Amino acid sequence: MPDSTHRSTDASMYYIDPHIHMVSRITDDYVRMARAGCVAVSEPAFWAGFDRGSAESFADYFRHLTEFEPKRAAQYGIHHTCWLCINAKEAENVALSREVISIIPKFLDRPGVLGIGEIGLNKNTKNECTIFLEHVELALKTDELILVHTPHLADKYKGTRMIIDMLKGDGRVKPHRVIIDHVEEHTIKPALDAGFWAGMTLYPVTKCTPERAVDMVERFGTERIIANSAGDWGPSDPMNLPDFIRALRARGHDEMTIHKLVLRHA
Ligand SMILES: [Zn+2]
């Protein structure tokens, strides 16, 4: 097994991981990230690995994201911010989702809350679309930024198109205040063409590797592009951004370009 601790400590550039689920990572990850140059993270609300039974359970999760996690991160010099929502998987339960959406506003003014996310689609169902649009409505009413999860694998292209159509269908949505995340080679262009930010999620093996992300930068440029690890409790690696930095250097990209992609844009 490659030792990613060793591999990833020589990035020597400050960076921000704008999509990582630290509640499911151990404290040693904060240590490794801080050593590798991580100065801030943003943590979208997501699925816990099981469907939660009540809105109170989400209220506790939002307290976890806004109270405990920023303190844990601060011990390693990392600034922690977050996004709030009920994720696409649990959005299949419309009644529960509406209850959760009704409690979000009282958390929005807490320090470190960046906006509504990661909302989006999982299996591209009607219920997911209903709750996606209700989250967008909340974000518009409260003037919050939006972070969008796009489905994986076979559902990705169709789901991304559906999301872009829903967002473009509402004239009040300002594309530059929305990130379409987990883009791949076939979905990055529609997201950028519509004026949205595009997030490249770096996975250790399958899906988008750091090298494939560099390919995308070379094809589509750097404007409105960010990169993240989306580290969570599944196979993922919080050290993927340092790996991305090294992959960019190896391909001859200058420090200003790298700084823009991993720090300034985030
Ligand atoms: Zn995520």
mmCIF file of C-alpha atoms and ligand atoms in Angstrom:
data_model
loop_
_atom_site.group_PDB
_atom_site.id
_atom_site.type_symbol
_atom_site.label_atom_id
_atom_site.label_comp_id
_atom_site.label_asym_id
_atom_site.label_seq_id
_atom_site.Cartn_x
_atom_site.Cartn_y
_atom_site.Cartn_z
ATOM 1 C CA MET A 1 0.000 0.000 0.000
ATOM 2 C CA PRO A 2 1.388 3.426 -0.821
ATOM 3 C CA ASP A 3 2.027 5.515 2.262
ATOM 4 C CA SER A 4 -0.040 8.594 1.550
ATOM 5 C CA THR A 5 1.250 10.329 4.704
ATOM 6 C CA HIS A 6 4.728 10.280 3.289
ATOM 7 C CA ARG A 7 3.638 10.860 -0.284
ATOM 8 C CA SER A 8 1.657 13.954 0.539
ATOM 9 C CA THR A 9 3.753 16.033 2.885
ATOM 10 C CA ASP A 10 5.832 17.848 0.274
ATOM 11 C CA ALA A 11 3.178 19.922 -1.512
ATOM 12 C CA SER A 12 4.563 23.066 0.180
ATOM 13 C CA MET A 13 1.667 25.233 -0.846
ATOM 14 C CA TYR A 14 -1.249 26.486 1.240
ATOM 15 C CA TYR A 15 -4.551 25.078 0.041
ATOM 16 C CA ILE A 16 -8.241 24.845 0.916
ATOM 17 C CA ASP A 17 -10.278 21.663 0.579
ATOM 18 C CA PRO A 18 -13.720 23.057 -0.278
ATOM 19 C CA HIS A 19 -15.581 19.748 -0.017
ATOM 20 C CA ILE A 20 -14.681 17.257 2.693
ATOM 21 C CA HIS A 21 -16.754 15.488 5.336
ATOM 22 C CA MET A 22 -14.592 15.859 8.404
ATOM 23 C CA VAL A 23 -17.216 14.428 10.802
ATOM 24 C CA SER A 24 -16.335 11.050 9.313
ATOM 25 C CA ARG A 25 -12.550 11.547 9.375
ATOM 26 C CA ILE A 26 -10.191 10.978 12.274
ATOM 27 C CA THR A 27 -8.145 13.688 13.979
ATOM 28 C CA ASP A 28 -4.958 12.274 12.410
ATOM 29 C CA ASP A 29 -6.367 13.437 9.060
ATOM 30 C CA TYR A 30 -6.437 17.014 10.340
ATOM 31 C CA VAL A 31 -2.797 16.582 11.390
ATOM 32 C CA ARG A 32 -1.762 15.248 7.965
ATOM 33 C CA MET A 33 -3.768 17.925 6.136
ATOM 34 C CA ALA A 34 -2.285 20.725 8.241
ATOM 35 C CA ARG A 35 1.239 19.386 7.583
ATOM 36 C CA ALA A 36 0.513 19.303 3.854
ATOM 37 C CA GLY A 37 -0.572 22.973 3.821
ATOM 38 C CA CYS A 38 -4.339 22.852 4.374
ATOM 39 C CA VAL A 39 -5.513 26.125 5.916
ATOM 40 C CA ALA A 40 -9.289 25.742 5.579
ATOM 41 C CA VAL A 41 -12.003 23.243 4.735
ATOM 42 C CA SER A 42 -15.669 23.513 3.887
ATOM 43 C CA GLU A 43 -17.934 20.662 4.839
ATOM 44 C CA PRO A 44 -21.253 20.126 3.076
ATOM 45 C CA ALA A 45 -24.061 18.332 4.933
ATOM 46 C CA PHE A 46 -24.395 14.779 3.585
ATOM 47 C CA TRP A 47 -25.752 11.290 4.101
ATOM 48 C CA ALA A 48 -24.672 9.595 7.331
ATOM 49 C CA GLY A 49 -24.592 6.108 5.806
ATOM 50 C CA PHE A 50 -28.132 5.428 7.061
ATOM 51 C CA ASP A 51 -31.405 7.319 6.770
ATOM 52 C CA ARG A 52 -32.040 9.494 9.801
ATOM 53 C CA GLY A 53 -35.383 9.153 11.529
ATOM 54 C CA SER A 54 -36.305 12.713 12.435
ATOM 55 C CA ALA A 55 -35.623 16.403 11.903
ATOM 56 C CA GLU A 56 -34.155 16.528 15.445
ATOM 57 C CA SER A 57 -31.436 14.196 14.247
ATOM 58 C CA PHE A 58 -30.539 16.782 11.566
ATOM 59 C CA ALA A 59 -30.633 19.606 14.122
ATOM 60 C CA ASP A 60 -27.998 17.714 16.129
ATOM 61 C CA TYR A 61 -25.959 17.140 12.948
ATOM 62 C CA PHE A 62 -26.076 20.869 12.174
ATOM 63 C CA ARG A 63 -24.846 21.559 15.724
ATOM 64 C CA HIS A 64 -22.043 19.060 15.134
ATOM 65 C CA LEU A 65 -21.068 20.927 11.925
ATOM 66 C CA THR A 66 -21.271 24.406 13.423
ATOM 67 C CA GLU A 67 -20.115 23.853 17.011
ATOM 68 C CA PHE A 68 -17.849 20.856 17.506
ATOM 69 C CA GLU A 69 -16.102 20.444 14.146
ATOM 70 C CA PRO A 70 -14.819 24.065 13.857
ATOM 71 C CA LYS A 71 -13.235 23.692 17.311
ATOM 72 C CA ARG A 72 -11.583 20.374 16.410
ATOM 73 C CA ALA A 73 -10.219 21.821 13.150
ATOM 74 C CA ALA A 74 -8.943 24.978 14.853
ATOM 75 C CA GLN A 75 -6.622 22.899 17.045
ATOM 76 C CA TYR A 76 -4.642 22.142 13.877
ATOM 77 C CA GLY A 77 -4.792 25.670 12.484
ATOM 78 C CA ILE A 78 -7.507 24.755 9.973
ATOM 79 C CA HIS A 79 -10.479 27.077 9.510
ATOM 80 C CA HIS A 80 -13.679 25.024 9.270
ATOM 81 C CA THR A 81 -16.804 26.168 7.416
ATOM 82 C CA CYS A 82 -19.920 24.265 6.380
ATOM 83 C CA TRP A 83 -23.059 24.018 4.252
ATOM 84 C CA LEU A 84 -26.495 22.880 5.451
ATOM 85 C CA CYS A 85 -29.268 20.825 3.829
ATOM 86 C CA ILE A 86 -30.867 17.403 3.699
ATOM 87 C CA ASN A 87 -28.922 15.387 1.110
ATOM 88 C CA ALA A 88 -30.405 13.976 -2.096
ATOM 89 C CA LYS A 89 -30.589 10.407 -0.789
ATOM 90 C CA GLU A 90 -32.753 11.282 2.195
ATOM 91 C CA ALA A 91 -34.663 13.842 0.093
ATOM 92 C CA GLU A 92 -36.650 10.886 -1.227
ATOM 93 C CA ASN A 93 -38.620 11.320 2.022
ATOM 94 C CA VAL A 94 -40.443 14.544 1.155
ATOM 95 C CA ALA A 95 -42.212 15.014 4.504
ATOM 96 C CA LEU A 96 -38.973 14.662 6.497
ATOM 97 C CA SER A 97 -37.127 16.892 4.023
ATOM 98 C CA ARG A 98 -39.649 19.691 4.456
ATOM 99 C CA GLU A 99 -39.284 19.492 8.224
ATOM 100 C CA VAL A 100 -35.489 19.689 7.894
ATOM 101 C CA ILE A 101 -35.699 22.632 5.470
ATOM 102 C CA SER A 102 -37.900 24.433 8.004
ATOM 103 C CA ILE A 103 -35.216 24.202 10.727
ATOM 104 C CA ILE A 104 -32.258 25.248 8.522
ATOM 105 C CA PRO A 105 -32.867 29.033 8.720
ATOM 106 C CA LYS A 106 -32.153 29.165 12.425
ATOM 107 C CA PHE A 107 -28.647 27.787 11.760
ATOM 108 C CA LEU A 108 -27.804 29.943 8.737
ATOM 109 C CA ASP A 109 -26.496 32.910 10.716
ATOM 110 C CA ARG A 110 -24.050 30.819 12.716
ATOM 111 C CA PRO A 111 -20.358 31.613 12.119
ATOM 112 C CA GLY A 112 -18.836 29.558 9.309
ATOM 113 C CA VAL A 113 -22.057 28.625 7.505
ATOM 114 C CA LEU A 114 -21.457 29.266 3.788
ATOM 115 C CA GLY A 115 -24.808 28.320 2.322
ATOM 116 C CA ILE A 116 -27.112 25.496 1.231
ATOM 117 C CA GLY A 117 -25.502 22.201 0.196
ATOM 118 C CA GLU A 118 -24.742 19.669 -0.904
ATOM 119 C CA ILE A 119 -28.181 19.507 -2.481
ATOM 120 C CA GLY A 120 -28.747 17.786 -5.803
ATOM 121 C CA LEU A 121 -29.848 14.497 -7.215
ATOM 122 C CA ASN A 122 -28.956 10.900 -6.430
ATOM 123 C CA LYS A 123 -31.214 8.686 -8.560
ATOM 124 C CA ASN A 124 -32.803 11.584 -10.494
ATOM 125 C CA THR A 125 -36.274 10.952 -9.018
ATOM 126 C CA LYS A 126 -39.283 13.279 -8.909
ATOM 127 C CA ASN A 127 -39.099 13.578 -5.102
ATOM 128 C CA GLU A 128 -35.414 14.521 -5.280
ATOM 129 C CA CYS A 129 -36.268 17.248 -7.809
ATOM 130 C CA THR A 130 -39.072 18.570 -5.582
ATOM 131 C CA ILE A 131 -36.764 18.895 -2.585
ATOM 132 C CA PHE A 132 -33.909 20.256 -4.695
ATOM 133 C CA LEU A 133 -36.144 23.107 -5.854
ATOM 134 C CA GLU A 134 -37.369 23.780 -2.297
ATOM 135 C CA HIS A 135 -33.749 24.092 -1.144
ATOM 136 C CA VAL A 136 -33.052 26.498 -4.025
ATOM 137 C CA GLU A 137 -36.074 28.532 -2.945
ATOM 138 C CA LEU A 138 -34.687 28.708 0.602
ATOM 139 C CA ALA A 139 -31.257 29.769 -0.687
ATOM 140 C CA LEU A 140 -32.805 32.508 -2.821
ATOM 141 C CA LYS A 141 -34.976 33.775 0.028
ATOM 142 C CA THR A 142 -32.040 33.894 2.437
ATOM 143 C CA ASP A 143 -29.451 35.012 -0.150
ATOM 144 C CA GLU A 144 -27.203 31.992 0.418
ATOM 145 C CA LEU A 145 -24.640 30.336 -1.860
ATOM 146 C CA ILE A 146 -25.536 26.901 -3.291
ATOM 147 C CA LEU A 147 -23.364 23.764 -3.482
ATOM 148 C CA VAL A 148 -24.737 21.050 -5.776
ATOM 149 C CA HIS A 149 -23.955 17.326 -5.662
ATOM 150 C CA THR A 150 -24.289 15.589 -9.022
ATOM 151 C CA PRO A 151 -25.046 11.850 -9.213
ATOM 152 C CA HIS A 152 -22.341 9.296 -9.899
ATOM 153 C CA LEU A 153 -21.730 6.929 -12.802
ATOM 154 C CA ALA A 154 -24.629 6.161 -15.135
ATOM 155 C CA ASP A 155 -26.910 8.813 -13.613
ATOM 156 C CA LYS A 156 -24.357 11.637 -13.826
ATOM 157 C CA TYR A 157 -24.911 13.143 -17.259
ATOM 158 C CA LYS A 158 -28.695 13.045 -17.096
ATOM 159 C CA GLY A 159 -28.747 14.265 -13.467
ATOM 160 C CA THR A 160 -26.359 17.119 -14.190
ATOM 161 C CA ARG A 161 -28.491 18.204 -17.158
ATOM 162 C CA MET A 162 -31.648 18.061 -15.034
ATOM 163 C CA ILE A 163 -29.988 20.156 -12.311
ATOM 164 C CA ILE A 164 -28.711 22.759 -14.774
ATOM 165 C CA ASP A 165 -32.140 22.971 -16.428
ATOM 166 C CA MET A 166 -33.869 23.455 -13.055
ATOM 167 C CA LEU A 167 -31.408 26.185 -12.049
ATOM 168 C CA LYS A 168 -31.516 27.928 -15.432
ATOM 169 C CA GLY A 169 -35.309 27.694 -15.331
ATOM 170 C CA ASP A 170 -35.373 30.062 -12.359
ATOM 171 C CA GLY A 171 -34.362 33.526 -13.502
ATOM 172 C CA ARG A 172 -33.513 34.551 -9.938
ATOM 173 C CA VAL A 173 -30.584 32.088 -9.653
ATOM 174 C CA LYS A 174 -27.228 33.786 -10.161
ATOM 175 C CA PRO A 175 -24.945 31.108 -11.688
ATOM 176 C CA HIS A 176 -21.776 32.609 -10.193
ATOM 177 C CA ARG A 177 -23.221 31.885 -6.710
ATOM 178 C CA VAL A 178 -23.614 28.150 -7.464
ATOM 179 C CA ILE A 179 -21.043 25.327 -7.566
ATOM 180 C CA ILE A 180 -21.844 22.222 -9.603
ATOM 181 C CA ASP A 181 -19.712 19.592 -7.913
ATOM 182 C CA HIS A 182 -18.275 16.186 -8.876
ATOM 183 C CA VAL A 183 -17.966 17.208 -12.542
ATOM 184 C CA GLU A 184 -16.250 14.849 -14.965
ATOM 185 C CA GLU A 185 -15.050 15.211 -18.538
ATOM 186 C CA HIS A 186 -18.581 14.945 -19.942
ATOM 187 C CA THR A 187 -20.307 17.279 -17.446
ATOM 188 C CA ILE A 188 -17.780 20.058 -16.826
ATOM 189 C CA LYS A 189 -18.559 21.898 -20.063
ATOM 190 C CA PRO A 190 -22.342 22.211 -19.594
ATOM 191 C CA ALA A 191 -21.740 23.506 -16.038
ATOM 192 C CA LEU A 192 -19.170 26.094 -17.122
ATOM 193 C CA ASP A 193 -21.098 27.112 -20.243
ATOM 194 C CA ALA A 194 -24.124 27.897 -18.066
ATOM 195 C CA GLY A 195 -21.972 30.199 -15.917
ATOM 196 C CA PHE A 196 -21.699 28.005 -12.823
ATOM 197 C CA TRP A 197 -18.580 27.126 -10.874
ATOM 198 C CA ALA A 198 -17.417 23.556 -11.437
ATOM 199 C CA GLY A 199 -15.940 21.365 -8.688
ATOM 200 C CA MET A 200 -13.628 18.509 -9.632
ATOM 201 C CA THR A 201 -13.708 15.797 -7.002
ATOM 202 C CA LEU A 202 -10.476 13.852 -6.822
ATOM 203 C CA TYR A 203 -10.853 10.194 -5.989
ATOM 204 C CA PRO A 204 -7.878 7.970 -5.236
ATOM 205 C CA VAL A 205 -8.403 5.339 -7.939
ATOM 206 C CA THR A 206 -11.587 5.241 -10.002
ATOM 207 C CA LYS A 207 -13.525 8.272 -11.208
ATOM 208 C CA CYS A 208 -11.492 11.490 -11.326
ATOM 209 C CA THR A 209 -7.830 10.902 -10.400
ATOM 210 C CA PRO A 210 -5.508 13.911 -9.840
ATOM 211 C CA GLU A 211 -4.054 13.261 -13.318
ATOM 212 C CA ARG A 212 -7.487 13.316 -14.958
ATOM 213 C CA ALA A 213 -8.224 16.587 -13.124
ATOM 214 C CA VAL A 214 -5.049 18.071 -14.623
ATOM 215 C CA ASP A 215 -6.263 16.892 -18.064
ATOM 216 C CA MET A 216 -9.520 18.788 -17.488
ATOM 217 C CA VAL A 217 -7.653 21.952 -16.492
ATOM 218 C CA GLU A 218 -5.639 21.671 -19.710
ATOM 219 C CA ARG A 219 -8.798 21.223 -21.783
ATOM 220 C CA PHE A 220 -11.154 23.667 -20.072
ATOM 221 C CA GLY A 221 -8.870 26.230 -18.424
ATOM 222 C CA THR A 222 -8.986 27.439 -14.835
ATOM 223 C CA GLU A 223 -11.849 29.931 -14.775
ATOM 224 C CA ARG A 224 -14.554 29.051 -12.218
ATOM 225 C CA ILE A 225 -12.896 25.697 -11.511
ATOM 226 C CA ILE A 226 -12.107 24.351 -8.052
ATOM 227 C CA ALA A 227 -10.882 20.979 -6.802
ATOM 228 C CA ASN A 228 -11.755 18.975 -3.706
ATOM 229 C CA SER A 229 -11.265 15.558 -2.132
ATOM 230 C CA ALA A 230 -14.874 14.963 -0.988
ATOM 231 C CA GLY A 231 -13.271 12.793 1.696
ATOM 232 C CA ASP A 232 -15.868 10.929 3.740
ATOM 233 C CA TRP A 233 -16.333 7.519 5.426
ATOM 234 C CA GLY A 234 -16.081 5.677 2.078
ATOM 235 C CA PRO A 235 -12.958 5.028 0.007
ATOM 236 C CA SER A 236 -11.515 8.533 -0.343
ATOM 237 C CA ASP A 237 -8.317 10.362 0.522
ATOM 238 C CA PRO A 238 -8.017 13.758 2.242
ATOM 239 C CA MET A 239 -4.505 13.973 0.773
ATOM 240 C CA ASN A 240 -5.773 14.193 -2.805
ATOM 241 C CA LEU A 241 -5.330 17.955 -3.062
ATOM 242 C CA PRO A 242 -1.595 17.803 -2.262
ATOM 243 C CA ASP A 243 -1.423 15.025 -4.890
ATOM 244 C CA PHE A 244 -3.237 17.299 -7.347
ATOM 245 C CA ILE A 245 -0.763 20.108 -6.607
ATOM 246 C CA ARG A 246 2.126 17.770 -7.369
ATOM 247 C CA ALA A 247 0.440 16.449 -10.514
ATOM 248 C CA LEU A 248 -0.006 20.041 -11.763
ATOM 249 C CA ARG A 249 3.670 20.810 -11.062
ATOM 250 C CA ALA A 250 4.808 17.620 -12.775
ATOM 251 C CA ARG A 251 2.946 18.722 -15.897
ATOM 252 C CA GLY A 252 4.658 22.099 -15.848
ATOM 253 C CA HIS A 253 1.870 24.365 -14.558
ATOM 254 C CA ASP A 254 3.139 27.519 -12.875
ATOM 255 C CA GLU A 255 2.660 28.327 -9.204
ATOM 256 C CA MET A 256 0.163 31.145 -9.901
ATOM 257 C CA THR A 257 -2.146 28.745 -11.748
ATOM 258 C CA ILE A 258 -1.910 26.177 -8.965
ATOM 259 C CA HIS A 259 -2.491 28.824 -6.297
ATOM 260 C CA LYS A 260 -5.620 29.937 -8.153
ATOM 261 C CA LEU A 261 -7.017 26.400 -8.397
ATOM 262 C CA VAL A 262 -6.375 25.205 -4.858
ATOM 263 C CA LEU A 263 -6.553 28.373 -2.785
ATOM 264 C CA ARG A 264 -7.882 31.555 -4.357
ATOM 265 C CA HIS A 265 -10.916 30.023 -6.084
ATOM 266 C CA ALA A 266 -11.853 27.980 -3.056
HETATM 267 ZN ZN ZN B 1 -19.940 15.195 -0.344
#
